PDB file of C-alpha atoms and ligand atoms in Angstrom:
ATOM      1  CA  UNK A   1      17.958   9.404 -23.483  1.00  0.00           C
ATOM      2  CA  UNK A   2      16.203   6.691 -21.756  1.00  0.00           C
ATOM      3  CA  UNK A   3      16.745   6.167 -17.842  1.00  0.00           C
ATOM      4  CA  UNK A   4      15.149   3.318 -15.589  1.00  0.00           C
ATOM      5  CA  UNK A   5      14.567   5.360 -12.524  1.00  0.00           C
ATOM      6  CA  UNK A   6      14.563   2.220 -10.003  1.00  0.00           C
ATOM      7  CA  UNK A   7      16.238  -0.908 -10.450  1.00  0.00           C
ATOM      8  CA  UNK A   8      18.058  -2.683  -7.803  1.00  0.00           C
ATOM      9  CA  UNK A   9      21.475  -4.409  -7.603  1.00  0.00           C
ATOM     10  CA  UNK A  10      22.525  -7.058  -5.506  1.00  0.00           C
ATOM     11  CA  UNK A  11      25.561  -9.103  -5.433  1.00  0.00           C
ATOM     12  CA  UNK A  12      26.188 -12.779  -6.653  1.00  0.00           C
ATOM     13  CA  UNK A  13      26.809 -14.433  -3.334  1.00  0.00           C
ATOM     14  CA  UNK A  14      22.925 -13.103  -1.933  1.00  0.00           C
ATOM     15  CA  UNK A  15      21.614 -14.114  -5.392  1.00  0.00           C
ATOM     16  CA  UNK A  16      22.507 -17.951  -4.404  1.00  0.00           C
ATOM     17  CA  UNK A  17      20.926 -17.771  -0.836  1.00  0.00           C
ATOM     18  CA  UNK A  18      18.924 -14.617  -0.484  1.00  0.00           C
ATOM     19  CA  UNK A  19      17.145 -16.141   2.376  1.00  0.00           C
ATOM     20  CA  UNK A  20      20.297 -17.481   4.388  1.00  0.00           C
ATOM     21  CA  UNK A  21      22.010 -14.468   3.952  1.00  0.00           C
ATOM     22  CA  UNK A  22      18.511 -11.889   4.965  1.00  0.00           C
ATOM     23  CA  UNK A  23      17.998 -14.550   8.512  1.00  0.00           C
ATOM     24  CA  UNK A  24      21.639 -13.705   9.073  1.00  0.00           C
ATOM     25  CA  UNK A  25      21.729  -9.844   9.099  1.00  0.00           C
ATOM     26  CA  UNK A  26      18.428  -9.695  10.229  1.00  0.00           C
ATOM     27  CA  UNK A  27      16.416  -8.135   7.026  1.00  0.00           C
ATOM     28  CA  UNK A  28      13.505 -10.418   7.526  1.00  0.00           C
ATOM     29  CA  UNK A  29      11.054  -8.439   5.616  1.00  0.00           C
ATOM     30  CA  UNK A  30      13.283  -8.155   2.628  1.00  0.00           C
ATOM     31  CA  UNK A  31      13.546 -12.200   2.664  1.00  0.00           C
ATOM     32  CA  UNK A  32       9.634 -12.315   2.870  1.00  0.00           C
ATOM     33  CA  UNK A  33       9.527 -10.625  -0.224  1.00  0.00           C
ATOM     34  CA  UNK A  34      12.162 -11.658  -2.053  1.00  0.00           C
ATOM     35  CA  UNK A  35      12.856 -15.427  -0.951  1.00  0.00           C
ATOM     36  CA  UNK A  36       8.813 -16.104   0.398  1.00  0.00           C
ATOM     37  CA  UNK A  37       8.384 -19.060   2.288  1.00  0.00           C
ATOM     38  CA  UNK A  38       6.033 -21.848   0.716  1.00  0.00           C
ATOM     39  CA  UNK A  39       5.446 -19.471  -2.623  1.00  0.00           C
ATOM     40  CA  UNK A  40       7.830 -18.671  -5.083  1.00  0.00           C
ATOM     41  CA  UNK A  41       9.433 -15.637  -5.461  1.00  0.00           C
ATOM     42  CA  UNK A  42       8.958 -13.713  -8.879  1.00  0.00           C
ATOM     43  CA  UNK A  43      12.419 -11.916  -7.870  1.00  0.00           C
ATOM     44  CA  UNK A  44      15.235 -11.885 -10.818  1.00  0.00           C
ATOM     45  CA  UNK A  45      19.113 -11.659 -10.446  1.00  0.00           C
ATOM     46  CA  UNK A  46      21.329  -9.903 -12.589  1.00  0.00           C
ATOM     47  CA  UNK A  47      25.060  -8.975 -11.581  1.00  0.00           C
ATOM     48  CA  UNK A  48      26.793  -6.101 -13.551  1.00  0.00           C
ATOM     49  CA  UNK A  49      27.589  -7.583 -16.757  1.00  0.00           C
ATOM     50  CA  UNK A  50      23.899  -9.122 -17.562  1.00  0.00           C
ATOM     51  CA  UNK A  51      22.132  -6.162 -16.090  1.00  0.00           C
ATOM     52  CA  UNK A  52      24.074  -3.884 -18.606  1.00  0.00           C
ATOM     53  CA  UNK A  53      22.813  -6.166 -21.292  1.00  0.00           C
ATOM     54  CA  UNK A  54      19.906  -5.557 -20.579  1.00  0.00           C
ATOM     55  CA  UNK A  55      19.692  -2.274 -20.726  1.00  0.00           C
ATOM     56  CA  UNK A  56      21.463  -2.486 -23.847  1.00  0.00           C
ATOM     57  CA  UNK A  57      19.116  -4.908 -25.813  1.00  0.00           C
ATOM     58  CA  UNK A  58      16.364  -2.429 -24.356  1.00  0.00           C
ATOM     59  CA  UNK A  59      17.745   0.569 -25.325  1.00  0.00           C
ATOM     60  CA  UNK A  60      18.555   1.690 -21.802  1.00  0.00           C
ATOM     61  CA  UNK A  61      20.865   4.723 -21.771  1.00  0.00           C
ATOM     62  CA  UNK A  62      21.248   4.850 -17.845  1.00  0.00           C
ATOM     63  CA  UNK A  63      19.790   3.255 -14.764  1.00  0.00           C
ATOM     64  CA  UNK A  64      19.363   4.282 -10.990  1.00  0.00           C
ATOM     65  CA  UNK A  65      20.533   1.522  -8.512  1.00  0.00           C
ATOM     66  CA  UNK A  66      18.180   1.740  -5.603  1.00  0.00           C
ATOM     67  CA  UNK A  67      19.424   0.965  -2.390  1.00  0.00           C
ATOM     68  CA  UNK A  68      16.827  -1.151  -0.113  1.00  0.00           C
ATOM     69  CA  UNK A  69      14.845  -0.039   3.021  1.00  0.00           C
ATOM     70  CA  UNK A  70      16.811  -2.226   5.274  1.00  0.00           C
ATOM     71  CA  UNK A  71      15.968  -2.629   8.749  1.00  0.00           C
ATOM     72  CA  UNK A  72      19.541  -2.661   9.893  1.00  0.00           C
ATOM     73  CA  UNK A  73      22.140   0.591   9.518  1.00  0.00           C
ATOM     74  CA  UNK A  74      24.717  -1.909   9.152  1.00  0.00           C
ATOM     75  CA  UNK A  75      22.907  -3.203   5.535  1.00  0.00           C
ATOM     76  CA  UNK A  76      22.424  -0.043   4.555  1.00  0.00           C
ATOM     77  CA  UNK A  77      26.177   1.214   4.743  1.00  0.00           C
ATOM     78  CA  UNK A  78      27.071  -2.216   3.092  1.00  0.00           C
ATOM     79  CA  UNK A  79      24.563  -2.250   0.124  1.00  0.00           C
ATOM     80  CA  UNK A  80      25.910   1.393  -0.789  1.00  0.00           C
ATOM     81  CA  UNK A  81      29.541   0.407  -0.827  1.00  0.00           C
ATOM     82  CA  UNK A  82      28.065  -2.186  -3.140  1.00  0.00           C
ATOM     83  CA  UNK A  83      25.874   0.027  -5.220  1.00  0.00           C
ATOM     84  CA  UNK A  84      28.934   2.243  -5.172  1.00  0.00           C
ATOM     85  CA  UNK A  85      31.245  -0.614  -6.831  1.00  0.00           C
ATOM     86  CA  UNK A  86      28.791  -1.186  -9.372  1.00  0.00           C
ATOM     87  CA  UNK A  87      28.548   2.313 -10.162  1.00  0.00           C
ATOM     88  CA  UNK A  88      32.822   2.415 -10.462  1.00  0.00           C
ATOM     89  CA  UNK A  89      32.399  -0.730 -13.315  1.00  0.00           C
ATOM     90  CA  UNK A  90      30.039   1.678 -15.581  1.00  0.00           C
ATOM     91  CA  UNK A  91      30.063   5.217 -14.607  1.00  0.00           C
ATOM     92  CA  UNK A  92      28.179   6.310 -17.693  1.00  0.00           C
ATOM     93  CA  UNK A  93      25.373   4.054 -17.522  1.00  0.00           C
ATOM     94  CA  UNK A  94      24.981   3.366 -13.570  1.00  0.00           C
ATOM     95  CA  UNK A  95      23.514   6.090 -10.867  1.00  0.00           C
ATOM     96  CA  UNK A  96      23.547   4.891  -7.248  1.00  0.00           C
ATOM     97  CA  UNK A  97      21.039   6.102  -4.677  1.00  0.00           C
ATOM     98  CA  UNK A  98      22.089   5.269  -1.072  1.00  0.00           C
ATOM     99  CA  UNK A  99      20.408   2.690   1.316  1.00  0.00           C
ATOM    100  CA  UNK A 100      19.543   5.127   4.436  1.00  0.00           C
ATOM    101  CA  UNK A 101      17.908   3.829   7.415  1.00  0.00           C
ATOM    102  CA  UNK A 102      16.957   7.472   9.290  1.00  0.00           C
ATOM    103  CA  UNK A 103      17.988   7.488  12.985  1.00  0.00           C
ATOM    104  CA  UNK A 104      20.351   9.208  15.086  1.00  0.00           C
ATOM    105  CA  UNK A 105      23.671   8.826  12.664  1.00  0.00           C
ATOM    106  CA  UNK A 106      21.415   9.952   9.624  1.00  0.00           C
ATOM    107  CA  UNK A 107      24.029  12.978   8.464  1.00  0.00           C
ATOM    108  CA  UNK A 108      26.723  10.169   9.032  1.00  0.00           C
ATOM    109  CA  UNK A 109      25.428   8.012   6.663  1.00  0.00           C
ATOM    110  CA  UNK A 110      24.593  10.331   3.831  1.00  0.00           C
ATOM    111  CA  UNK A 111      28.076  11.735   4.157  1.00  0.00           C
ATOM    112  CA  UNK A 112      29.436   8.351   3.789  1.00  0.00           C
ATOM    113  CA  UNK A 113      27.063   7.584   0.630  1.00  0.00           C
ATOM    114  CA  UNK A 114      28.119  11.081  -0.731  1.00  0.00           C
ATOM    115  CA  UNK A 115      31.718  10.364  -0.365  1.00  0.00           C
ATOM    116  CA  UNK A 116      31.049   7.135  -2.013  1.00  0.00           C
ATOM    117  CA  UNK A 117      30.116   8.988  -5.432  1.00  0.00           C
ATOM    118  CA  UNK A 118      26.159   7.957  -4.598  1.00  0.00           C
ATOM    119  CA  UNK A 119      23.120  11.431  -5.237  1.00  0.00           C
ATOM    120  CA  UNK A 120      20.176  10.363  -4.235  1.00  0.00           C
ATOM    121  CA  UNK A 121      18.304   8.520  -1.362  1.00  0.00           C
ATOM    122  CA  UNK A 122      16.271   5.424  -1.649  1.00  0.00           C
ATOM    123  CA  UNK A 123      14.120   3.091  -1.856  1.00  0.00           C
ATOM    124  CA  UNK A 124      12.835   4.101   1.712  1.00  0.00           C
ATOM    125  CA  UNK A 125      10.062   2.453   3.625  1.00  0.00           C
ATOM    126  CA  UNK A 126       8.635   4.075   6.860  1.00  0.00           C
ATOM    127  CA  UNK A 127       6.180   1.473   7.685  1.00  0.00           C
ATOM    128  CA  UNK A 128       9.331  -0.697   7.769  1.00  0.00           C
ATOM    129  CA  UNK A 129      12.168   1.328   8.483  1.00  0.00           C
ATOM    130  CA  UNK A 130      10.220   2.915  11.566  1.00  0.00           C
ATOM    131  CA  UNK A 131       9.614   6.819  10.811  1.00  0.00           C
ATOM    132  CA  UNK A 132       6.683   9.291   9.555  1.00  0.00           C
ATOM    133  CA  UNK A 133       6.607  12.651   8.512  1.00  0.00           C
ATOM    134  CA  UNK A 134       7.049  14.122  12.099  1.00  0.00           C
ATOM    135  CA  UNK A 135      10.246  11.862  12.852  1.00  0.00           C
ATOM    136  CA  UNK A 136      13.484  13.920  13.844  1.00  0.00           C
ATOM    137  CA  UNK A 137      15.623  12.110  11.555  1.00  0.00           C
ATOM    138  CA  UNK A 138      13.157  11.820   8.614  1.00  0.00           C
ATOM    139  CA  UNK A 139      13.492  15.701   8.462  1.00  0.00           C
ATOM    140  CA  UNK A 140      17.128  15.624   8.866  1.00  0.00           C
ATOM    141  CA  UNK A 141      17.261  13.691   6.043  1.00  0.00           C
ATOM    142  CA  UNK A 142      14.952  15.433   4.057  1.00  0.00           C
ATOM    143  CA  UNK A 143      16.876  18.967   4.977  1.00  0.00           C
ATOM    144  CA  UNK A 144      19.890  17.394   3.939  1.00  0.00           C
ATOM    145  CA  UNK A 145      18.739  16.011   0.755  1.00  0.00           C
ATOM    146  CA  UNK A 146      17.031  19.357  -0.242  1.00  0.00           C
ATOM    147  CA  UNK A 147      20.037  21.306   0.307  1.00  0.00           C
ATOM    148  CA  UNK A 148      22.741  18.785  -2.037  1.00  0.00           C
ATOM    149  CA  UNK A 149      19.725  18.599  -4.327  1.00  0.00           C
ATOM    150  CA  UNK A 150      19.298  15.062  -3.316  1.00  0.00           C
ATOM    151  CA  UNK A 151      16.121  12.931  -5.062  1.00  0.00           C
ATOM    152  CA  UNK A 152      14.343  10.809  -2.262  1.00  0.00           C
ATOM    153  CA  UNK A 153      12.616   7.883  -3.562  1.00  0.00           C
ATOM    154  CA  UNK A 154      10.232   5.651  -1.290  1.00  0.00           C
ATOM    155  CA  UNK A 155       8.151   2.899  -1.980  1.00  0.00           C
ATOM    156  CA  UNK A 156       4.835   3.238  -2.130  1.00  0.00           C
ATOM    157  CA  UNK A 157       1.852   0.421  -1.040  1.00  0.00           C
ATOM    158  CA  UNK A 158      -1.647   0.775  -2.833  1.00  0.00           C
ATOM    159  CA  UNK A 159      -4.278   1.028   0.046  1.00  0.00           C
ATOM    160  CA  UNK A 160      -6.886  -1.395  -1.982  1.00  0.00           C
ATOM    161  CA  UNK A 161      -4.436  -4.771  -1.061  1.00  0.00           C
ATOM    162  CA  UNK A 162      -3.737  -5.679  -4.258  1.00  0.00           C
ATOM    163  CA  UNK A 163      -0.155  -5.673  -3.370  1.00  0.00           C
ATOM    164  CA  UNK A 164       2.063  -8.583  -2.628  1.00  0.00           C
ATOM    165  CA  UNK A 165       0.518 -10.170   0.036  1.00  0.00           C
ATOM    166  CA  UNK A 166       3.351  -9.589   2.906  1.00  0.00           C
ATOM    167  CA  UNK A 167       3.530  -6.007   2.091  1.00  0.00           C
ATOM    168  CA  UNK A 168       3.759  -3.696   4.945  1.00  0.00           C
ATOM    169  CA  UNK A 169       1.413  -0.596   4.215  1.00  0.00           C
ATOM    170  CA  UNK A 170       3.000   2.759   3.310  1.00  0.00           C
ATOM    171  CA  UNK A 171       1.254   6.195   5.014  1.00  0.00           C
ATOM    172  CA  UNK A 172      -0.015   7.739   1.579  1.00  0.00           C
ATOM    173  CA  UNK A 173      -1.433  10.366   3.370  1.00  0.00           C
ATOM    174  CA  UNK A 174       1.979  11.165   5.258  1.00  0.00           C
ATOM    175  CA  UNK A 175       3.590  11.539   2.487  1.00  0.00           C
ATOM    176  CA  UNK A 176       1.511  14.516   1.537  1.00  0.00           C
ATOM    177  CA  UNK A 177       2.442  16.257   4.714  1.00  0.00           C
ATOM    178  CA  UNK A 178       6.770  15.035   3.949  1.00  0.00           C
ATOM    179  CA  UNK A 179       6.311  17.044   0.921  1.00  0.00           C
ATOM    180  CA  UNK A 180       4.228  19.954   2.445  1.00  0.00           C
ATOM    181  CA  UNK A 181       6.730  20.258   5.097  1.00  0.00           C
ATOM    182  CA  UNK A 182      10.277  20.349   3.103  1.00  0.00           C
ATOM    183  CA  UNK A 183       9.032  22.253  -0.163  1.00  0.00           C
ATOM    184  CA  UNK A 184      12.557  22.119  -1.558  1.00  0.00           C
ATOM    185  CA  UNK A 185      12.743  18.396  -1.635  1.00  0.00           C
ATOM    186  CA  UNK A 186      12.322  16.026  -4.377  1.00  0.00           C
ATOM    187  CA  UNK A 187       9.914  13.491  -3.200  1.00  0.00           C
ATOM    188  CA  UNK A 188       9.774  10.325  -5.912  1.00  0.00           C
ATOM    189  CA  UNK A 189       7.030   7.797  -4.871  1.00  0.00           C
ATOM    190  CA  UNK A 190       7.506   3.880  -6.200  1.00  0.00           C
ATOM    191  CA  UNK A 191       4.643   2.135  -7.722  1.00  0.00           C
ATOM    192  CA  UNK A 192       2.627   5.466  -9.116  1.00  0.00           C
ATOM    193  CA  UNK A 193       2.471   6.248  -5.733  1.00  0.00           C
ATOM    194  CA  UNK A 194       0.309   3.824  -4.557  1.00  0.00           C
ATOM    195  CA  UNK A 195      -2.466   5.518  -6.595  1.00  0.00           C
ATOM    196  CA  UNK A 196      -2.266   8.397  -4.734  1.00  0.00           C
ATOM    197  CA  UNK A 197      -2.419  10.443  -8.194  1.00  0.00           C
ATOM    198  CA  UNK A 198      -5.753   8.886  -9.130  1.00  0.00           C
ATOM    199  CA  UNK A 199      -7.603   9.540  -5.653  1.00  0.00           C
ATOM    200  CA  UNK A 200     -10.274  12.052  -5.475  1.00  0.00           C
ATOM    201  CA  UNK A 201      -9.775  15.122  -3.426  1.00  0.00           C
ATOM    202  CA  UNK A 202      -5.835  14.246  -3.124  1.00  0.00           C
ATOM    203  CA  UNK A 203      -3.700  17.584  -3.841  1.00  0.00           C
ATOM    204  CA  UNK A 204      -0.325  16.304  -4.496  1.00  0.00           C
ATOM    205  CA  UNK A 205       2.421  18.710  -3.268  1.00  0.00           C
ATOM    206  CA  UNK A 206       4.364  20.016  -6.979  1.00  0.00           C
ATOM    207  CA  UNK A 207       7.485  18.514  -5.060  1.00  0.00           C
ATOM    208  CA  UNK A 208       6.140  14.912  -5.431  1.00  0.00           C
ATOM    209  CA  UNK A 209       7.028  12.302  -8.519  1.00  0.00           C
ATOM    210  CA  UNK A 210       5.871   9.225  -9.182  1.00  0.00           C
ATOM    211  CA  UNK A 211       7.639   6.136 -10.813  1.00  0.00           C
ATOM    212  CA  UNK A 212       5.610   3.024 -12.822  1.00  0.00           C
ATOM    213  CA  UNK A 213       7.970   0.737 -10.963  1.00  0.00           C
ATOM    214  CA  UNK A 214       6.664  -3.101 -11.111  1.00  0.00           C
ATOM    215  CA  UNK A 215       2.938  -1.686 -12.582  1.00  0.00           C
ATOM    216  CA  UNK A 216       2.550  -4.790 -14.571  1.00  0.00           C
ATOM    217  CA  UNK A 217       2.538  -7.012 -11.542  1.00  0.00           C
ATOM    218  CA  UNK A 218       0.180  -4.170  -9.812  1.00  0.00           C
ATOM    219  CA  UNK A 219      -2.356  -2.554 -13.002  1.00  0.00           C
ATOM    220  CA  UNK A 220      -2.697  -5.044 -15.985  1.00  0.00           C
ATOM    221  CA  UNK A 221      -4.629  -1.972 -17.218  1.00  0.00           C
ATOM    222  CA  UNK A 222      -1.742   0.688 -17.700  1.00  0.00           C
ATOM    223  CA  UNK A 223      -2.650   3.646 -15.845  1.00  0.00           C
ATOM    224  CA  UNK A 224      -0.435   6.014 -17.296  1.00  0.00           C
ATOM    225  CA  UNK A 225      -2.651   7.856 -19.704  1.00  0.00           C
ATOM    226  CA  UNK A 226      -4.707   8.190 -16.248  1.00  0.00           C
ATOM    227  CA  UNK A 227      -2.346   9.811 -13.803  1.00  0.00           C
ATOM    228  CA  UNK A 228      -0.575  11.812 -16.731  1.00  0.00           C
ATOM    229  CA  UNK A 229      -4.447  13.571 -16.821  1.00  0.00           C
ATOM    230  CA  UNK A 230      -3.796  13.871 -13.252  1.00  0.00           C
ATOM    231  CA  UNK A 231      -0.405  15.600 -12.359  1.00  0.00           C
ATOM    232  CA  UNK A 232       0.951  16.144 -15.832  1.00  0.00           C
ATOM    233  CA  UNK A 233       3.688  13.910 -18.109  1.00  0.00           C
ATOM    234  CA  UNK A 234       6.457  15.869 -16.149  1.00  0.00           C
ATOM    235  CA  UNK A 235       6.010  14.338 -12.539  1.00  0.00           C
ATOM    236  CA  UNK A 236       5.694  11.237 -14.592  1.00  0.00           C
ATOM    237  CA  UNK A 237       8.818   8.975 -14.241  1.00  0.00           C
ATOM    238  CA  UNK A 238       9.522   5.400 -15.998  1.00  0.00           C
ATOM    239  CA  UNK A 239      11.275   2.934 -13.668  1.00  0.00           C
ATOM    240  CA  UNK A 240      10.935  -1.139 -13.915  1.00  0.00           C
ATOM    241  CA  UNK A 241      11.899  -2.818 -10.671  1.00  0.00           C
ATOM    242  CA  UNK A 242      14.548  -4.592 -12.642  1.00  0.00           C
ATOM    243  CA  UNK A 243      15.176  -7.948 -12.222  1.00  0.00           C
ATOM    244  CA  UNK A 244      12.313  -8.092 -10.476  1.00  0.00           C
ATOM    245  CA  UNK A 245      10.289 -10.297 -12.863  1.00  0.00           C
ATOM    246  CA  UNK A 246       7.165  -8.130 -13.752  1.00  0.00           C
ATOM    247  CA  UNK A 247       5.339 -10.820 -16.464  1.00  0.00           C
ATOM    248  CA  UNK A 248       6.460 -14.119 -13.960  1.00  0.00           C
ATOM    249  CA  UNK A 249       3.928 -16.404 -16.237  1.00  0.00           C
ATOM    250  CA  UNK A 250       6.451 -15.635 -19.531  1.00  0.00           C
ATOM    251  CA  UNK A 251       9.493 -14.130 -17.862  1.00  0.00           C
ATOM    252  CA  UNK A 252      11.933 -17.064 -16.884  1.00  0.00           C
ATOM    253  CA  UNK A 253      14.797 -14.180 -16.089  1.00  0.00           C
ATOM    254  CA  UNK A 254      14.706 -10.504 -15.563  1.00  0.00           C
ATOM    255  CA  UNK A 255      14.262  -8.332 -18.310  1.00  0.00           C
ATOM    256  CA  UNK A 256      13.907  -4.601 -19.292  1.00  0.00           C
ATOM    257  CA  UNK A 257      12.632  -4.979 -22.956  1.00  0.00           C
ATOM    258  CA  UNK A 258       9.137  -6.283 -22.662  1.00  0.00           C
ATOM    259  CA  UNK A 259       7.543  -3.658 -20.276  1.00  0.00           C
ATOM    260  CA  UNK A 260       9.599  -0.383 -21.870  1.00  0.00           C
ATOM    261  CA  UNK A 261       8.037  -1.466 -25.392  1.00  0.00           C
ATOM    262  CA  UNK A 262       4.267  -1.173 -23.915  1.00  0.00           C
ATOM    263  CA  UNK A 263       5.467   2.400 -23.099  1.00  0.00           C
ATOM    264  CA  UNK A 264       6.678   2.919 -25.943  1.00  0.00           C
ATOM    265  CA  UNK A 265       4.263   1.581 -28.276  1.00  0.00           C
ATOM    266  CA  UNK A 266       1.313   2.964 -26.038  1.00  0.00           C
ATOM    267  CA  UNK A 267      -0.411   5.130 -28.369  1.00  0.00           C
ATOM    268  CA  UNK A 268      -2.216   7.438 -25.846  1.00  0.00           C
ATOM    269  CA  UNK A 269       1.110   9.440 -25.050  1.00  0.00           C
ATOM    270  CA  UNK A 270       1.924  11.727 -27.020  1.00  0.00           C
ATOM    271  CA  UNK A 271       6.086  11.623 -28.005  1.00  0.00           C
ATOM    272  CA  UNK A 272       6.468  14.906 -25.760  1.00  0.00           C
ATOM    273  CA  UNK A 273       5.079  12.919 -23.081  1.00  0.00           C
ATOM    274  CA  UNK A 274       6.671   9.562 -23.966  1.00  0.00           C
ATOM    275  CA  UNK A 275      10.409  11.320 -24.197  1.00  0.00           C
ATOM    276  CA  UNK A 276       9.675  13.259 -20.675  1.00  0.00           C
ATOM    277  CA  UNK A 277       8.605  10.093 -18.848  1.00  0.00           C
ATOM    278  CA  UNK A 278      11.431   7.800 -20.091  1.00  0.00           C
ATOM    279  CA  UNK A 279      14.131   9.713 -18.895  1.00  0.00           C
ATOM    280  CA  UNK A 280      13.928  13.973 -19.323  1.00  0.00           C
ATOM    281  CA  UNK A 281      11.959  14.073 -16.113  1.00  0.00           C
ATOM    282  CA  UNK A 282      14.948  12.207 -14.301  1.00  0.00           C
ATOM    283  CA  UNK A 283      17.327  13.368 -15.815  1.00  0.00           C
ATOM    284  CA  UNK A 284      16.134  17.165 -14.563  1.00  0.00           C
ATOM    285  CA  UNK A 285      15.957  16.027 -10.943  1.00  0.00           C
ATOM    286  CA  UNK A 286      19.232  14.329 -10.481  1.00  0.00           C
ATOM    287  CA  UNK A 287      22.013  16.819  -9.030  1.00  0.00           C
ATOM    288  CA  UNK A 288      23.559  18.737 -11.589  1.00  0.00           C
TER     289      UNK A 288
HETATM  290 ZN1   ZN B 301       9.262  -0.565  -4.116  1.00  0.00          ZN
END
């Protein structure tokens, strides 16, 4: 059983104009990165039908459709009745997370994602969605998605800038004390964490994951041998970033093949390790 723990859908209409559409509901970071200005953007499209090709000439059993860590509460609610829809076409194969922005109608909004079939939250952003580990209605949230057993996902920023360059930073350090203070909750951070794993002197709460989401753009040196060392193969999640393009210089369109084979084929894991990375760990922490 193989599952992409973060992938993102969008529909075909954004796809066309993503930076029309972003200036006209206000998600201005979201166009930086995904429809830059004077650079161009190593972002992929996919609608249902090629997305689940490409899971199936990868081998993809299942894939988790990440909402985005939109600045507005009116995106949010709209990209999870999309995510929903998606998840309606190909209920077997599709697993929606919501788009949550955490303020003051926080339980609204997960009870509307809930109702909507979604089970998990993410990907969140509090550099750019405005909250930190003492917020109100970050630990609403994170009550709420402890109790229905709720994965959080949220992106995750290396400190060292090698990033894209219009990256906001992400509070690795805060995200120590998110886990610390709601024990129960199932905190997965994006990008390996933003090398949190591989810092010296970091103890990472057992409650925290990490996901390899877009590591070929970010480590050309895999370092999954690295932080398996670290925090062991089971906190140890494989995700893609799907269609985001993660080899731009030989990938014309969004693919899931290319970067799951150099898992695969990498011959420091062991096959316990390799089977409990590509999709036991995930499969364990979504709701039963
Ligand atoms: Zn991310």
């Amino acid at each position: 059983m193989i599952i992409d723990c973060h992938t993102h859908c969008y529909p075909a209409d954004i796809a066309a104009q993503p930076r029309a559409w972003a200036e006209a509901h206000g998600e201005l970071h979201w166009a930086d990165l995904v429809a830059p200005i004077g650079r161009k953007s190593i972002q992929g499209w996919a609608g249902p039908e090629e997305f689940l090709a490409a899971m199936d000439a990868a081998g993809v059993d299942r894939a988790v459709l990440l909402g985005w860590y939109w600045q507005h509460e009116s995106t949010c609610r709209w990209h999870n009745e999309v995510i929903a829809e998606w998840v309606r076409t190909a209920p077997e194969r599709f697993i929606g997370f919501a788009s949550i922005l955490p303020n003051e109608n926080v339980l609204a909004q997960l009870a509307a994602a809930e109702s909507l079939g979604l089970c998990g939250v993410g990907e969140l952003h509090p550099g750019v969605q405005g909250f930190d580990s003492q917020s109100k209605y970050w630990r609403t949230m994170a009550q709420w998605c402890a109790q229905h057993d709720w994965p959080v996902n949220c992106h995750a920023t290396a400190e060292d800038g090698k990033d894209h360059p219009l990256a906001i930073a992400t509070p690795l350090k805060d995200y120590l004390r998110m886990a610390q203070h709601a024990p129960a909750l199932k905190l997965i951070l994006a990008h390996w964490g933003g090398g949190l794993p591989l810092r010296e002197g970091v103890h990472l709460p057992a409650n925290i994951y990490v996901d390899c989401a877009a590591s070929p753009l970010l480590y050309p040196d895999s370092p999954v041998r690295r932080v398996i060392d670290a925090i062991g193969a089971e906190r140890v999640l494989y995700g893609s970033d799907y269609p985001l393009r993660l080899y731009p210089r030989q990938q014309l369109q969004a693919e899931m093949t290319r970067f799951l084979a150099s898992i695969r084929q990498d011959s420091t894991l062991s096959p316990t390790e390799r089977s409990a990375i590509l999709g036991q760990n995930m499969n364990r922490l979504l709701p039963r």
